[in-house]
Short mmCIF file of C-alpha atoms in Angstrom, two decimals:
data_model
loop_
_atom_site.label_atom_id
_atom_site.label_comp_id
_atom_site.label_asym_id
_atom_site.label_seq_id
_atom_site.Cartn_x
_atom_site.Cartn_y
_atom_site.Cartn_z
CA MET A 16 8.62 47.26 -16.30
CA GLY A 17 10.53 44.12 -17.02
CA ALA A 18 11.52 43.70 -20.97
CA PHE A 19 11.12 40.19 -22.26
CA SER A 20 14.35 39.51 -23.72
CA PHE A 21 13.51 35.70 -24.54
CA GLY A 22 17.00 34.28 -22.68
CA LYS A 23 19.22 36.94 -24.18
CA LYS A 24 21.03 39.49 -21.79
CA ILE A 25 20.44 42.90 -22.44
CA SER A 26 23.02 45.68 -21.13
CA ILE A 27 22.48 48.84 -19.27
CA LEU A 28 22.27 50.90 -22.16
CA GLU A 29 19.44 48.69 -23.99
CA ALA A 30 17.54 48.61 -20.52
CA ALA A 31 18.25 52.26 -20.02
CA GLU A 32 16.65 53.27 -23.54
CA ILE A 33 13.26 50.83 -22.83
CA GLY A 34 12.75 51.67 -18.89
CA ASP A 35 13.55 48.78 -17.73
CA MET A 36 14.27 49.38 -14.23
CA LYS A 37 15.12 45.99 -13.11
CA THR A 38 17.19 45.36 -15.43
CA VAL A 39 19.12 48.84 -14.72
CA MET A 40 18.94 48.34 -11.15
CA LYS A 41 20.73 44.94 -11.49
CA LYS A 42 23.33 46.99 -13.59
CA LEU A 43 24.06 49.26 -11.76
CA LYS A 44 25.96 46.52 -9.21
CA ARG A 45 28.45 46.52 -11.05
CA GLU A 46 30.39 49.76 -11.53
CA ASP A 47 31.82 49.17 -14.88
CA ASN A 48 28.44 49.30 -16.00
CA LEU A 49 28.17 53.45 -15.69
CA LYS A 50 31.41 53.24 -18.13
CA MET A 51 29.66 51.63 -20.82
CA ARG A 52 29.36 52.77 -24.22
CA ASP A 53 26.89 52.17 -27.24
CA SER A 54 28.48 52.30 -30.89
CA ASN A 55 27.65 55.66 -30.99
CA GLY A 56 30.21 56.26 -28.11
CA ASP A 57 26.41 57.05 -25.63
CA THR A 58 26.23 55.69 -22.59
CA ALA A 59 23.50 54.71 -20.22
CA LEU A 60 22.32 58.40 -19.58
CA HIS A 61 22.44 59.50 -22.88
CA CYS A 62 20.02 56.00 -24.02
CA ALA A 63 17.69 57.39 -20.74
CA CYS A 64 17.34 60.76 -22.12
CA ARG A 65 17.32 60.23 -25.53
CA ASN A 66 13.73 58.15 -25.09
CA ASN A 67 12.34 60.01 -22.35
CA GLN A 68 13.13 57.42 -19.57
CA ILE A 69 13.08 60.11 -16.65
CA ARG A 70 13.08 57.30 -13.76
CA VAL A 71 16.15 55.34 -15.18
CA ALA A 72 17.99 58.39 -15.80
CA LYS A 73 16.88 59.76 -12.20
CA VAL A 74 18.35 56.06 -10.74
CA LEU A 75 21.47 56.51 -12.99
CA LEU A 76 22.32 59.84 -11.48
CA GLU A 77 21.58 59.14 -8.23
CA ALA A 78 24.08 56.24 -8.89
CA GLU A 79 26.74 59.19 -9.95
CA ALA A 80 25.89 58.98 -13.65
CA ASP A 81 28.60 61.11 -15.38
CA ALA A 82 25.75 64.14 -16.30
CA ASN A 83 28.76 66.06 -18.25
CA GLU A 84 30.10 62.84 -20.32
CA LYS A 85 30.24 63.87 -24.21
CA SER A 86 29.63 61.02 -26.62
CA GLN A 87 32.79 59.80 -27.97
#
């Protein structure tokens, strides 16, 4: 599922939240994207789980996202 961003680049956090697997996979090529946090201190894994994006959460875990990471 690709998101309509109308030329706006979306972050891995936004992609995880809406289940945009194509963008998540692309963003995972940069390791620092797993460490990215939103304004609430949530990671991409938090965003995916909060929005029931199970496939995205699984991919993030396979990419070694920290399942024990807490919001800041």
